[in-house]
Short mmCIF file of C-alpha atoms in Angstrom, two decimals:
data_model
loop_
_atom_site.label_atom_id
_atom_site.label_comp_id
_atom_site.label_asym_id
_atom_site.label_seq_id
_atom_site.Cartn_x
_atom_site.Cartn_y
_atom_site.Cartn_z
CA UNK A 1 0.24 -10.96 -21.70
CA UNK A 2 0.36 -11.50 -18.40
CA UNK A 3 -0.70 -9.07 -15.26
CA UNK A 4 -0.35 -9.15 -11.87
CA UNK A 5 -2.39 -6.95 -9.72
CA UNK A 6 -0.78 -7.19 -6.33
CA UNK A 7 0.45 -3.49 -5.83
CA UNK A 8 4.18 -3.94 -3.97
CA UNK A 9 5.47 -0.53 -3.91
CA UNK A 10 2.89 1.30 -2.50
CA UNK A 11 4.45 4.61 -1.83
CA UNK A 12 7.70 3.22 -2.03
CA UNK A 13 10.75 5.22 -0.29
CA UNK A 14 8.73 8.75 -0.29
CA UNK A 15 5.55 8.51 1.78
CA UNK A 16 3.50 11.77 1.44
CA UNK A 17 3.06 14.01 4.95
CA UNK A 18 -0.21 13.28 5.64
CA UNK A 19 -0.30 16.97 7.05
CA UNK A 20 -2.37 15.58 10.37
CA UNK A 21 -4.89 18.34 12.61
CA UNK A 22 -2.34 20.46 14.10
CA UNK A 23 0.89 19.25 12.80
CA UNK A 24 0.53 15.86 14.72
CA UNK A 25 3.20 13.76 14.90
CA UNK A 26 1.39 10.65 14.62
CA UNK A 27 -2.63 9.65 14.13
CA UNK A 28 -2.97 6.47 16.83
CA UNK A 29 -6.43 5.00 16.15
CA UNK A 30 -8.10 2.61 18.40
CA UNK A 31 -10.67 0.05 16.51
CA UNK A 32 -13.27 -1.84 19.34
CA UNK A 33 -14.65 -4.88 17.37
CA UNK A 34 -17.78 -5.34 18.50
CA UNK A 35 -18.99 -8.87 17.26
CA UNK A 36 -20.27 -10.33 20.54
CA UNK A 37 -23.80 -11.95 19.14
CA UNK A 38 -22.49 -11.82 15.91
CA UNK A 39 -20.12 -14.81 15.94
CA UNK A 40 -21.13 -18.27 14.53
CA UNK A 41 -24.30 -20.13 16.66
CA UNK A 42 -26.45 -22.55 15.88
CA UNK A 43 -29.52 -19.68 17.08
CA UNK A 44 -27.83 -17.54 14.52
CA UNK A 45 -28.95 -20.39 11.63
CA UNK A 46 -25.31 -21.23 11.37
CA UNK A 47 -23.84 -24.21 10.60
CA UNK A 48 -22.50 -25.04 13.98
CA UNK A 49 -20.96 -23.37 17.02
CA UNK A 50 -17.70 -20.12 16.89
CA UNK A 51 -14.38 -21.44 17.03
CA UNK A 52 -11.84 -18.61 16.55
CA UNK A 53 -10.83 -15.60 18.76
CA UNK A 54 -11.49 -16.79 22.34
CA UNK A 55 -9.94 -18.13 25.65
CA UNK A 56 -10.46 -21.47 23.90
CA UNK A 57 -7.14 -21.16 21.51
CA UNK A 58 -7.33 -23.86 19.05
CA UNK A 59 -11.37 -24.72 19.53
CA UNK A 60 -12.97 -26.60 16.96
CA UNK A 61 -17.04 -25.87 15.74
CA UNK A 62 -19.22 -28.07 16.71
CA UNK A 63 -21.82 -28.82 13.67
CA UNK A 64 -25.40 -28.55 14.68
CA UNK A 65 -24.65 -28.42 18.80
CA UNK A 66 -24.21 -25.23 21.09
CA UNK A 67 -21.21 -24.56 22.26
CA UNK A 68 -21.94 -23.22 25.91
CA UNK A 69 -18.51 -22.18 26.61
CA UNK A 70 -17.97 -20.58 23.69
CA UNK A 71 -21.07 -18.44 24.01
CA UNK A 72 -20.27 -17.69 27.80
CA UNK A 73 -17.08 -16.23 26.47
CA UNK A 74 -18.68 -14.03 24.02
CA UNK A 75 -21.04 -13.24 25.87
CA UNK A 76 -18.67 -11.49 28.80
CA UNK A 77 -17.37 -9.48 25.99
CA UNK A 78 -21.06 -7.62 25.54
CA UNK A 79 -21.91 -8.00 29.62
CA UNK A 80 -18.63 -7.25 30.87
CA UNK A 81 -16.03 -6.10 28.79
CA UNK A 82 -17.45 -3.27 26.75
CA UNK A 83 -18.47 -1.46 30.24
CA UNK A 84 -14.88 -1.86 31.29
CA UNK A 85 -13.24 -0.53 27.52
CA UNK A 86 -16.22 2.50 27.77
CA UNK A 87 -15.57 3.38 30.90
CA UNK A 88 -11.56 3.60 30.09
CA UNK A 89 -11.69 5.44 26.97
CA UNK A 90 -14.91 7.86 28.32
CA UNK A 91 -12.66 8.80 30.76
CA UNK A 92 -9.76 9.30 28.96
CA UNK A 93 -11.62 11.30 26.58
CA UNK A 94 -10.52 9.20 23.62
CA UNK A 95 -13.01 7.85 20.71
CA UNK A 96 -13.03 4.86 19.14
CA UNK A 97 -14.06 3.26 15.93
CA UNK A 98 -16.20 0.40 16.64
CA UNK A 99 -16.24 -2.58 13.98
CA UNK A 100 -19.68 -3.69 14.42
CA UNK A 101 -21.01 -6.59 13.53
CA UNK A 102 -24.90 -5.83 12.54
CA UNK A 103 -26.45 -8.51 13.98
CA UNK A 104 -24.32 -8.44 17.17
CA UNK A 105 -25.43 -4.72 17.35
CA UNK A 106 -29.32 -5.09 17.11
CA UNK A 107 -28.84 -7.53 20.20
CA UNK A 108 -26.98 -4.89 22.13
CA UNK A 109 -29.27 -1.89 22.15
CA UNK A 110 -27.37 -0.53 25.34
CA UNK A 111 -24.24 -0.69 24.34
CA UNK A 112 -24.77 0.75 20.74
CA UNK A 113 -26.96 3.73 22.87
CA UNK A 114 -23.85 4.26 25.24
CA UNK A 115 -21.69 4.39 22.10
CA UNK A 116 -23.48 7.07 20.55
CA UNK A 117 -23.68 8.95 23.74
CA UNK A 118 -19.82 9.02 23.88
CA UNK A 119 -19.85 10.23 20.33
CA UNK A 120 -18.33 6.98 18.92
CA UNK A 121 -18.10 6.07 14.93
CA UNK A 122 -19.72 2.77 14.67
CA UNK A 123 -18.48 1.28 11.20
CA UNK A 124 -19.84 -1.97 10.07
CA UNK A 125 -18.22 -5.44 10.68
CA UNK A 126 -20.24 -7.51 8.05
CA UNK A 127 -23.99 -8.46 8.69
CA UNK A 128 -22.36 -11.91 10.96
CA UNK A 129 -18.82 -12.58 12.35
CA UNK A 130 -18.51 -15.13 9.90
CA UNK A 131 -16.04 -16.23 7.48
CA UNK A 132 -16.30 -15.31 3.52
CA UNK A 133 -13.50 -17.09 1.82
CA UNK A 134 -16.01 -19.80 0.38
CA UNK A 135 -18.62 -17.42 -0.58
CA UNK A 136 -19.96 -16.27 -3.76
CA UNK A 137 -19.49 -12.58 -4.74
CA UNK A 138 -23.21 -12.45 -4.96
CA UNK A 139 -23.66 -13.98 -1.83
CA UNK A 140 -21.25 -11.94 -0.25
CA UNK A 141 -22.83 -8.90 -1.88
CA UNK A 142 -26.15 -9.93 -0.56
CA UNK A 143 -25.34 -10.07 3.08
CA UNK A 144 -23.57 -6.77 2.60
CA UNK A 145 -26.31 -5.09 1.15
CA UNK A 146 -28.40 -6.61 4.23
CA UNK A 147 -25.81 -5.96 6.57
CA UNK A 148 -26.15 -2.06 5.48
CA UNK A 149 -29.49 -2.34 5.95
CA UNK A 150 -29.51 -3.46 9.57
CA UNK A 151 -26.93 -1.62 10.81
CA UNK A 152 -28.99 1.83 9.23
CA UNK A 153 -32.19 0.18 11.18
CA UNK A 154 -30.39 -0.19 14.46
CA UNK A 155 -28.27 2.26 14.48
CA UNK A 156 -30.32 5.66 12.76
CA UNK A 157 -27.23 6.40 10.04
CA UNK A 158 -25.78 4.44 7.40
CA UNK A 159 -22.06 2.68 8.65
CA UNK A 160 -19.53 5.66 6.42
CA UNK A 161 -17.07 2.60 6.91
CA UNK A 162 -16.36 -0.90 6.27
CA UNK A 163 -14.32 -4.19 7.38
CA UNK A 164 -15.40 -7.18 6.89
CA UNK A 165 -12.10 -8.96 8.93
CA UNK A 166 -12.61 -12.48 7.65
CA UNK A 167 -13.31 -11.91 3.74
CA UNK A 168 -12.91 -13.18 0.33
CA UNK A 169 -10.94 -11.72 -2.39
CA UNK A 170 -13.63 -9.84 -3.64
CA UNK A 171 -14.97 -8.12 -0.43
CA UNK A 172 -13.05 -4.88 -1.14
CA UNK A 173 -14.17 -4.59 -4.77
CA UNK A 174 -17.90 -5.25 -3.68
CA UNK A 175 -17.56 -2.88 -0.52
CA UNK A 176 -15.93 0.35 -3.36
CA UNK A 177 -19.01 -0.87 -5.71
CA UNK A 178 -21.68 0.15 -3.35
CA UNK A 179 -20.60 3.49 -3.13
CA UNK A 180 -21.66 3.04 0.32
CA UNK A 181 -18.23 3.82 2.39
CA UNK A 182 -15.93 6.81 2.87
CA UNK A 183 -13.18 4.37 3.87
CA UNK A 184 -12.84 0.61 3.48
CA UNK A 185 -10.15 -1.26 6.05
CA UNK A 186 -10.01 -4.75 4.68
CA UNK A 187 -6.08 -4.36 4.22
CA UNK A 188 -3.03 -4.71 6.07
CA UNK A 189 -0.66 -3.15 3.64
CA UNK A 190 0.32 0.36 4.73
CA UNK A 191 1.31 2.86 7.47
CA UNK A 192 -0.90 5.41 5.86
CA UNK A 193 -4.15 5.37 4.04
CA UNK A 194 -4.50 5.36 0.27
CA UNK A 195 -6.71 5.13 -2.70
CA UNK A 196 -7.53 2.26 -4.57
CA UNK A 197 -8.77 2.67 -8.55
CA UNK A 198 -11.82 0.13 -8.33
CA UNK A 199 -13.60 0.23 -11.66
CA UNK A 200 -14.54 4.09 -12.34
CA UNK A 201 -14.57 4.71 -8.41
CA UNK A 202 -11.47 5.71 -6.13
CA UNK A 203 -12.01 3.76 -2.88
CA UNK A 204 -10.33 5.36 0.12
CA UNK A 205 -8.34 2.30 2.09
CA UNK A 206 -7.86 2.75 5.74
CA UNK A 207 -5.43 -0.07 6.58
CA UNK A 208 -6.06 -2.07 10.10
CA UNK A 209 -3.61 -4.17 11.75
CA UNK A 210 -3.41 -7.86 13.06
CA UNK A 211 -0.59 -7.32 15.26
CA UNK A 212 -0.78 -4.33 17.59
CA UNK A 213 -4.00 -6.42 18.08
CA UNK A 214 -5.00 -7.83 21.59
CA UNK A 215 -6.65 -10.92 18.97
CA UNK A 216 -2.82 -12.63 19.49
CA UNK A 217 -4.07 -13.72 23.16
CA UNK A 218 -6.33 -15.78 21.42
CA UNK A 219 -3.85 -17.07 18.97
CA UNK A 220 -0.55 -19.24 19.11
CA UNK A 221 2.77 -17.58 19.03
CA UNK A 222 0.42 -14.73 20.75
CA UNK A 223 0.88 -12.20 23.79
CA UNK A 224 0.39 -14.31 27.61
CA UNK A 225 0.57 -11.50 29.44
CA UNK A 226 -0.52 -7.50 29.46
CA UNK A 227 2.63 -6.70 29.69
CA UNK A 228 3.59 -8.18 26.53
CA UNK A 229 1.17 -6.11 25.23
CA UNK A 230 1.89 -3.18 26.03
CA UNK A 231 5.66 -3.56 24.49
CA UNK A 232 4.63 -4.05 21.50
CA UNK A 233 2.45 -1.27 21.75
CA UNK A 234 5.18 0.93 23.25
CA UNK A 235 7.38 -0.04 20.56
CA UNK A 236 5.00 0.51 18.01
CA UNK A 237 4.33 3.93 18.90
CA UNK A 238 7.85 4.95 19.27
CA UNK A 239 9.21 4.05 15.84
CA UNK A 240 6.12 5.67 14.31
CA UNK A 241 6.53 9.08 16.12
CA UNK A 242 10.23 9.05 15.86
CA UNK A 243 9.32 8.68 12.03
CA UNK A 244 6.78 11.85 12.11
CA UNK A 245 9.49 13.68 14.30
CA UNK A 246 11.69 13.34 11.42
CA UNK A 247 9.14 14.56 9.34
CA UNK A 248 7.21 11.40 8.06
CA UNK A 249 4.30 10.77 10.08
CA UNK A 250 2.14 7.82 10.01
CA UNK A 251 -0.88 6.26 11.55
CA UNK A 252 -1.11 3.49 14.29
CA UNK A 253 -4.09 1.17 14.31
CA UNK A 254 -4.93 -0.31 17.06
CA UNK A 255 -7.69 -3.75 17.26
CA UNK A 256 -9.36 -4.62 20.48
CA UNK A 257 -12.16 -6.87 21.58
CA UNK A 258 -14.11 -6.63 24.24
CA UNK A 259 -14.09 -10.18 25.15
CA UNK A 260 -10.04 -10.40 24.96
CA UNK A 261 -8.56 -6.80 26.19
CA UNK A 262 -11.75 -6.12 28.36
CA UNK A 263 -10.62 -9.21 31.10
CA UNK A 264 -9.18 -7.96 33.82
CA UNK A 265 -5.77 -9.12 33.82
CA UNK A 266 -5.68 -7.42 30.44
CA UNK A 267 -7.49 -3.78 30.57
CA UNK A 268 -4.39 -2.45 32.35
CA UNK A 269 -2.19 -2.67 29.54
CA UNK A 270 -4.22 -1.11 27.35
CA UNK A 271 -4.65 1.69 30.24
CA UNK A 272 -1.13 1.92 30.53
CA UNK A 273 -0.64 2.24 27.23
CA UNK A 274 -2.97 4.89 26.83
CA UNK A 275 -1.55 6.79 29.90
CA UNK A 276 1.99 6.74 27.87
CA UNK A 277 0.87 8.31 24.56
CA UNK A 278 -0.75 10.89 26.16
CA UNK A 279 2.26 11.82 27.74
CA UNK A 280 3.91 13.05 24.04
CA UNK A 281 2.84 16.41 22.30
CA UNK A 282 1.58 15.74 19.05
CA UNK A 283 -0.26 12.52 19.19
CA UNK A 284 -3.77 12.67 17.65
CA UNK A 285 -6.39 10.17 18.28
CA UNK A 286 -9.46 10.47 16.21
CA UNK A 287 -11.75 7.73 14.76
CA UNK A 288 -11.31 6.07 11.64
CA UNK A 289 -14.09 8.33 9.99
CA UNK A 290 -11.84 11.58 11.06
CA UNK A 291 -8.89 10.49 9.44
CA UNK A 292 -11.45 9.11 6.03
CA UNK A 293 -12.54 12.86 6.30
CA UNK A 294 -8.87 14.27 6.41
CA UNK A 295 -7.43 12.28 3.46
CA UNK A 296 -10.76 13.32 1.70
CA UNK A 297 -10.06 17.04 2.31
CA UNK A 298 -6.04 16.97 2.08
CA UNK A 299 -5.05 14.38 -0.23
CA UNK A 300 -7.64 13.55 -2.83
CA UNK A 301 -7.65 10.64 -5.80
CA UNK A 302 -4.37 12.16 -8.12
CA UNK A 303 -6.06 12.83 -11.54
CA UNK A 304 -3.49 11.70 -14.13
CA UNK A 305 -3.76 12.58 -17.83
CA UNK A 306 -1.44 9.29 -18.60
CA UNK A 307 -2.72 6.21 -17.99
CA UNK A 308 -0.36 3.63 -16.20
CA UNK A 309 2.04 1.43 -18.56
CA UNK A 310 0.55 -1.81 -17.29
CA UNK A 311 -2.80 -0.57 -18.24
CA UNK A 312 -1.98 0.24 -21.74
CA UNK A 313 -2.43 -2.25 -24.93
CA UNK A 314 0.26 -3.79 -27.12
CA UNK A 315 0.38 -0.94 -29.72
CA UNK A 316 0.29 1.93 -27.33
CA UNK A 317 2.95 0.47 -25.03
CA UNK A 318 5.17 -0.05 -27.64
CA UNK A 319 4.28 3.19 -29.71
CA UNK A 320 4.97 4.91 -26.63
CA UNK A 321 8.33 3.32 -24.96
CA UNK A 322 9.84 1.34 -28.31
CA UNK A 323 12.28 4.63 -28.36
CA UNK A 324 13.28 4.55 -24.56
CA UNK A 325 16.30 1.93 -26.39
CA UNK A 326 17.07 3.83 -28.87
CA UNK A 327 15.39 2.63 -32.47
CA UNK A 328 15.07 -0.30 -30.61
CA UNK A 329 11.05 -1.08 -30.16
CA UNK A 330 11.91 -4.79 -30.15
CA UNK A 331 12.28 -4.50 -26.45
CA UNK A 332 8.80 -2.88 -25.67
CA UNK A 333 7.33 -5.52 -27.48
CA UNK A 334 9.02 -8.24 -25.37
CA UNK A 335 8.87 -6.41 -22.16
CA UNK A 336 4.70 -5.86 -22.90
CA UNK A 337 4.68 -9.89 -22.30
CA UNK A 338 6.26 -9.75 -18.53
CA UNK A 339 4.13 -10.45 -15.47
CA UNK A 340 3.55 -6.21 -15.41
CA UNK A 341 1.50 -4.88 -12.77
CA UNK A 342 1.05 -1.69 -10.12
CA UNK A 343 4.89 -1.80 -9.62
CA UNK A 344 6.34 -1.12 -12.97
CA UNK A 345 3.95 2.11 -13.29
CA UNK A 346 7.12 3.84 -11.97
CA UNK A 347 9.92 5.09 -14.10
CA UNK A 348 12.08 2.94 -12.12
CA UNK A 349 9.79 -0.37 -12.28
CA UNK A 350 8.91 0.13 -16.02
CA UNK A 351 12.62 0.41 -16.65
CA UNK A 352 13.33 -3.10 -14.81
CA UNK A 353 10.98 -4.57 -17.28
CA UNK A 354 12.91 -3.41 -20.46
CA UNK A 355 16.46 -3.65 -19.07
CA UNK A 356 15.42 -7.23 -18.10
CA UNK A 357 14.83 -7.88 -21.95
CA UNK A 358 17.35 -5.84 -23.09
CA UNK A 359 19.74 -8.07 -20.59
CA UNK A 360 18.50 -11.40 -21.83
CA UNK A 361 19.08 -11.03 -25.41
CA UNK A 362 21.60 -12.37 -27.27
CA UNK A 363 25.24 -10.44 -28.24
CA UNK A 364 24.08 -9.68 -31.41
CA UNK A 365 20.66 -8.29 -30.45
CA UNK A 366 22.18 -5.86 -27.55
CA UNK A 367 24.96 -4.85 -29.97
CA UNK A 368 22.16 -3.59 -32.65
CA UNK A 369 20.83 -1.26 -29.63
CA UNK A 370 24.71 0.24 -29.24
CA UNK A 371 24.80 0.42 -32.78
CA UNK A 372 21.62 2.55 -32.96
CA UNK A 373 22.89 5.38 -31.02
CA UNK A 374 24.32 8.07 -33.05
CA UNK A 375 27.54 9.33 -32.07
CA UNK A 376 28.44 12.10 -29.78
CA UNK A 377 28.25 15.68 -31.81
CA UNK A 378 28.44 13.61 -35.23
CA UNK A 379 27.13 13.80 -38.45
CA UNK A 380 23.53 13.19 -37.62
CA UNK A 381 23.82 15.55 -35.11
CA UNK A 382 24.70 18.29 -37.65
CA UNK A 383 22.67 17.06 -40.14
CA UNK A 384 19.66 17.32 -37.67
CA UNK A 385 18.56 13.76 -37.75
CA UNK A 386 19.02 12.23 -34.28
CA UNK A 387 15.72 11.35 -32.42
CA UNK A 388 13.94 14.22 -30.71
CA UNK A 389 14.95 12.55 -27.13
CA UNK A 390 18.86 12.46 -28.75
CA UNK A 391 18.81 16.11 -29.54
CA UNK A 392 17.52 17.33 -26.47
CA UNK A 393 19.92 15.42 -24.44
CA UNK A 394 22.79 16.60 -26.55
CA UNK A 395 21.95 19.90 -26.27
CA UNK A 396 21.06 20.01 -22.73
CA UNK A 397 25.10 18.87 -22.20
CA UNK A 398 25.74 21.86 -24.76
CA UNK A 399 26.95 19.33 -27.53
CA UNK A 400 25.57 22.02 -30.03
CA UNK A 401 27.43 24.36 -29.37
CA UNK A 402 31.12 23.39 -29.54
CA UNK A 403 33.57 25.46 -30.40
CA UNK A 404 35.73 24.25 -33.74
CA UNK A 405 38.35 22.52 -31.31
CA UNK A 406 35.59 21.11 -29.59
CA UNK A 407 34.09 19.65 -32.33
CA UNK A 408 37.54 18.52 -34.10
CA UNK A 409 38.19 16.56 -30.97
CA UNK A 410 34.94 14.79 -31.09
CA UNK A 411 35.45 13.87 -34.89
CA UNK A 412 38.78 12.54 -34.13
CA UNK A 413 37.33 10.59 -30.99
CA UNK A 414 34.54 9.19 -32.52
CA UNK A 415 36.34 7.60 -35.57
CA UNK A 416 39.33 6.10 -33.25
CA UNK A 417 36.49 4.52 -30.74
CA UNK A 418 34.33 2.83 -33.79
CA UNK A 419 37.62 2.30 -35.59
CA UNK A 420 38.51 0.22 -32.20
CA UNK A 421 34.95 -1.24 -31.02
CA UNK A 422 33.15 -1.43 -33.93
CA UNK A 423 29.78 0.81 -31.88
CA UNK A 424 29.67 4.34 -31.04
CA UNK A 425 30.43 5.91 -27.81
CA UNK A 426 27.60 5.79 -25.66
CA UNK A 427 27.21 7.76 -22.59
CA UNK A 428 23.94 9.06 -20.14
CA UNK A 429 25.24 12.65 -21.30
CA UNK A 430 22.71 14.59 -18.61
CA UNK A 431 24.71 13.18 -15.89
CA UNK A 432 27.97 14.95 -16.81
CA UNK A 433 29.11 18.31 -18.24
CA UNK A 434 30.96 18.73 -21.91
CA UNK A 435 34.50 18.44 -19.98
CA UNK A 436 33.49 15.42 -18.09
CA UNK A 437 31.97 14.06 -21.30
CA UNK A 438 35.30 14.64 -23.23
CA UNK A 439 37.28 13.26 -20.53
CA UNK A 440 35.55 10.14 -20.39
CA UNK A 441 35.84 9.47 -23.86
CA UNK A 442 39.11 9.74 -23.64
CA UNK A 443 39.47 7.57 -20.72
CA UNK A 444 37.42 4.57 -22.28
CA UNK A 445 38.55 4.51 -25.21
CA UNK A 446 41.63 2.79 -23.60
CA UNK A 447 39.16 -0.02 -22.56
CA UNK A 448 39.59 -3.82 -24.29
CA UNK A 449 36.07 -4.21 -26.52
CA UNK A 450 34.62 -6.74 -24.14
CA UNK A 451 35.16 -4.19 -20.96
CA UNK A 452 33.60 -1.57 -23.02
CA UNK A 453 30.75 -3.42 -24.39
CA UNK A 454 29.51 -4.02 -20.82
CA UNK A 455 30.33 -0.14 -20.26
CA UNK A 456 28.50 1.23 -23.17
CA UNK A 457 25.46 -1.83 -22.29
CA UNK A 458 25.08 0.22 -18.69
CA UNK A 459 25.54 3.31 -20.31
CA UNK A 460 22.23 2.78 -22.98
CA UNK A 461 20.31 1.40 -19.26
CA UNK A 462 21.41 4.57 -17.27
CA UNK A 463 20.07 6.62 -21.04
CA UNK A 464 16.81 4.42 -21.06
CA UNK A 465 16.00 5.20 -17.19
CA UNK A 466 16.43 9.09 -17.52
CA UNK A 467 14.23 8.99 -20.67
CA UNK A 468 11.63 7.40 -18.30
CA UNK A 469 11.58 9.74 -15.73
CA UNK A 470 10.65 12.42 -18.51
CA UNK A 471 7.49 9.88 -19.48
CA UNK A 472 6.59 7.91 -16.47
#
């Protein structure tokens, strides 16, 4: 048995409406990382100096040295920058999230007091703006827990949210574990939040975004200019509300840095940018912890009575889908073995899995399957021994309750197509009414064997998937 965890479908063609404050047309959330004094130093008992996310694109550490550039750059993020980003977003009367980094915040007492004052959520960044893809879980959990800690010291209130930025595969679990966050936003993965199963807790996910991002001035293939910028940003925005003006709305994350989109030559994209959206009805711009709050209230964790097919064992998968192919359980047990995962917990993605099997077995094997099914308003059908899924599907196309012609004309058909193909007549009876069903017969039983093996093949798939969407 083999699983694969990765969730790809998300919610797939049908997002919900997130049902925003006021029938908002979109949710754009700006995110200020604050990690100035947070980064990798050598006076921060790291290993050597920061390399990433500065004017400095393609910097290397230096082990055991200062790098006084580096720090000069960071440091006009926390002198500079953060004045210029407050005084834009005070004024517009818009609050931000702020990512911050724990230890960056206990050297910053006067920013974190002027982001309080403005009524800002501070979330936490991680205890240092370090990277966590070599770490331990414990050791990760450690400077979590620590990172917690200090931010509750400096700040007066536990962080309610969470994003580590530069983490390890298990920083989500360990952030859900603590019990700690109303939203975690180490993901990239969605338009909308959603909740993640983590052990016995549902973890509220709050995705963030690395590309409406003013980080890509610091990175190759990047933005060179405000201007750029602000496009994307433009652009952004407009799909998404044209997408909640036709009645799917979303949410827009938007990073910033104080060190990057607090310059100058920079700030007056962002203001731009700001001066546009507000030019639209129906644009909401709340912190992350507003929208953690909303989804809280308005969509809670689903509570499902079934458990999801990927999730059960051997014998229950099969006990419960070895009739989807009718009397054909052979195909459960071979489908249980697939790579399943988070997308085949849909009726549609469960019936890939099967139909794959069914597909790849041999002439002989898929002919037993077509052999199984009992013929259209036959014997077994009078004699009241078709499956329980067979009977209701017969009935529902009123197949019990044909008139003597009716039923004449079946017994005739039947016998001349087995007579002819050596299978019964197989056909997804809910999508067509008694006259279309009769007609079709007719029709196919014209067919050479080979044309109507493939048929009556996509007929018992199209039987299968219905079936599903009863179960799944």
């Amino acid at each position: 048995m083999t699983r694969y965890p990765r969730n790809m479908i998300g919610y797939g063609a049908t997002p919900p409406d997130p049902k925003w404050p006021n029938g908002a047309r979109i949710a754009v959330q700006f995110v200020l990382n604050y990690e100035e004094g947070g980064e990798n130093c050598v006076l921060h008992d790291d290993a050597g100096s920061e390399a990433f996310l500065s004017e400095i694109v393609g910097a290397a550490s230096w082990p055991g040295q200062r790098h006084w550039n580096m720090e000069s750059i960071y440091e006009y993020g926390a002198r500079a920058g953060f004045w210029r980003l407050h005084r834009l977003f005070t004024r517009s009367r818009i609050p931000v999230t702020v990512y911050g980094v724990a230890t960056a915040l206990a050297r910053s007492p006067e920013q974190v007091a002027a982001m309080q004052a403005a009524d800002w959520e501070i979330a936490s960044h991680g205890l240092k703006w370090i990277d966590y893809k070599d770490y331990t879980a414990k050791a990760e959990a450690a400077d979590m827990a620590e990172a917690i800690r200090l931010h509750t010291e400096v700040t007066g209130t536990p962080p309610r949210g969470w994003y580590t930025g530069r983490c390890s595969e298990h920083t989500v679990g360990l952030a859900a574990e603590t019990g700690q966050f109303d939203y975690v936003s180490d993901a990239y993965d969605d338009d909308l939040p959603y909740w993640l199963r983590v052990g016995d807790h549902d973890q509220l996910i709050i995705p963030y975004t690395l590309d409406a991002n003013d980080m890509r001035f610091a990175t190759p293939q990047g933005f060179n200019a405000g201007d750029q910028f602000l496009s994307y940003l433009k652009d952004s925005f407009d799909t998404l509300y044209a997408e909640g003006v036709d009645g799917s709305a979303k949410m827009m994350s938007i990073g910033l840095h104080c060190r990057l989109i607090g310059r100058p030559g920079r700030v007056q994209a962002l203001a731009r940018f700001i001066d546009y959206i507000q030019g639209f009805e129906g644009v909401w711009c709340p912190r992350r912890i507003d929208i953690a709050r909303h989804w809280h209230a308005h969509h809670p964790p689903a509570v499902s009575d079934r458990p999801n097919p990927s999730a059960l064992d051997k014998q229950t998968f099969v006990k419960t889908f070895g009739g989807v192919f009718e009397h054909s359980p052979w195909i459960a047990e071979r489908a249980f073995d697939l790579e399943l995962g988070p997308a085949h917990d849909t009726a549609a993605g469960l019936h890939s899995a099967l139909a794959r099997m069914f597909r790849s077995a041999n002439r002989a094997e898929r002919l037993g399957v077509l052999t199984a099914h009992p013929d259209l308003a036959g014997k077994l059908a009078a004699a009241k021994r078709l499956t329980d899924e067979s009977t209701a599907e017969q009935a529902g196309a009123g197949l019990d309750a044909l008139t003597a012609e009716e039923h004449a004309a079946f017994t005739t058909l039947n016998q001349a197509y087995v007579g002819k193909h050596g299978f019964p007549f197989i056909i997804a009876v809910r999508d067509h009414s008694r006259a279309g069903i009769l007609n079709a017969f007719r029709a196919r039983l014209d067919n050479d064997t080979d044309t109507e093996f493939e048929t009556a093949c996509a007929q018992v798939e199209r039987i299968a998937f219905l079936r599903l969407k009863d179960m799944v």
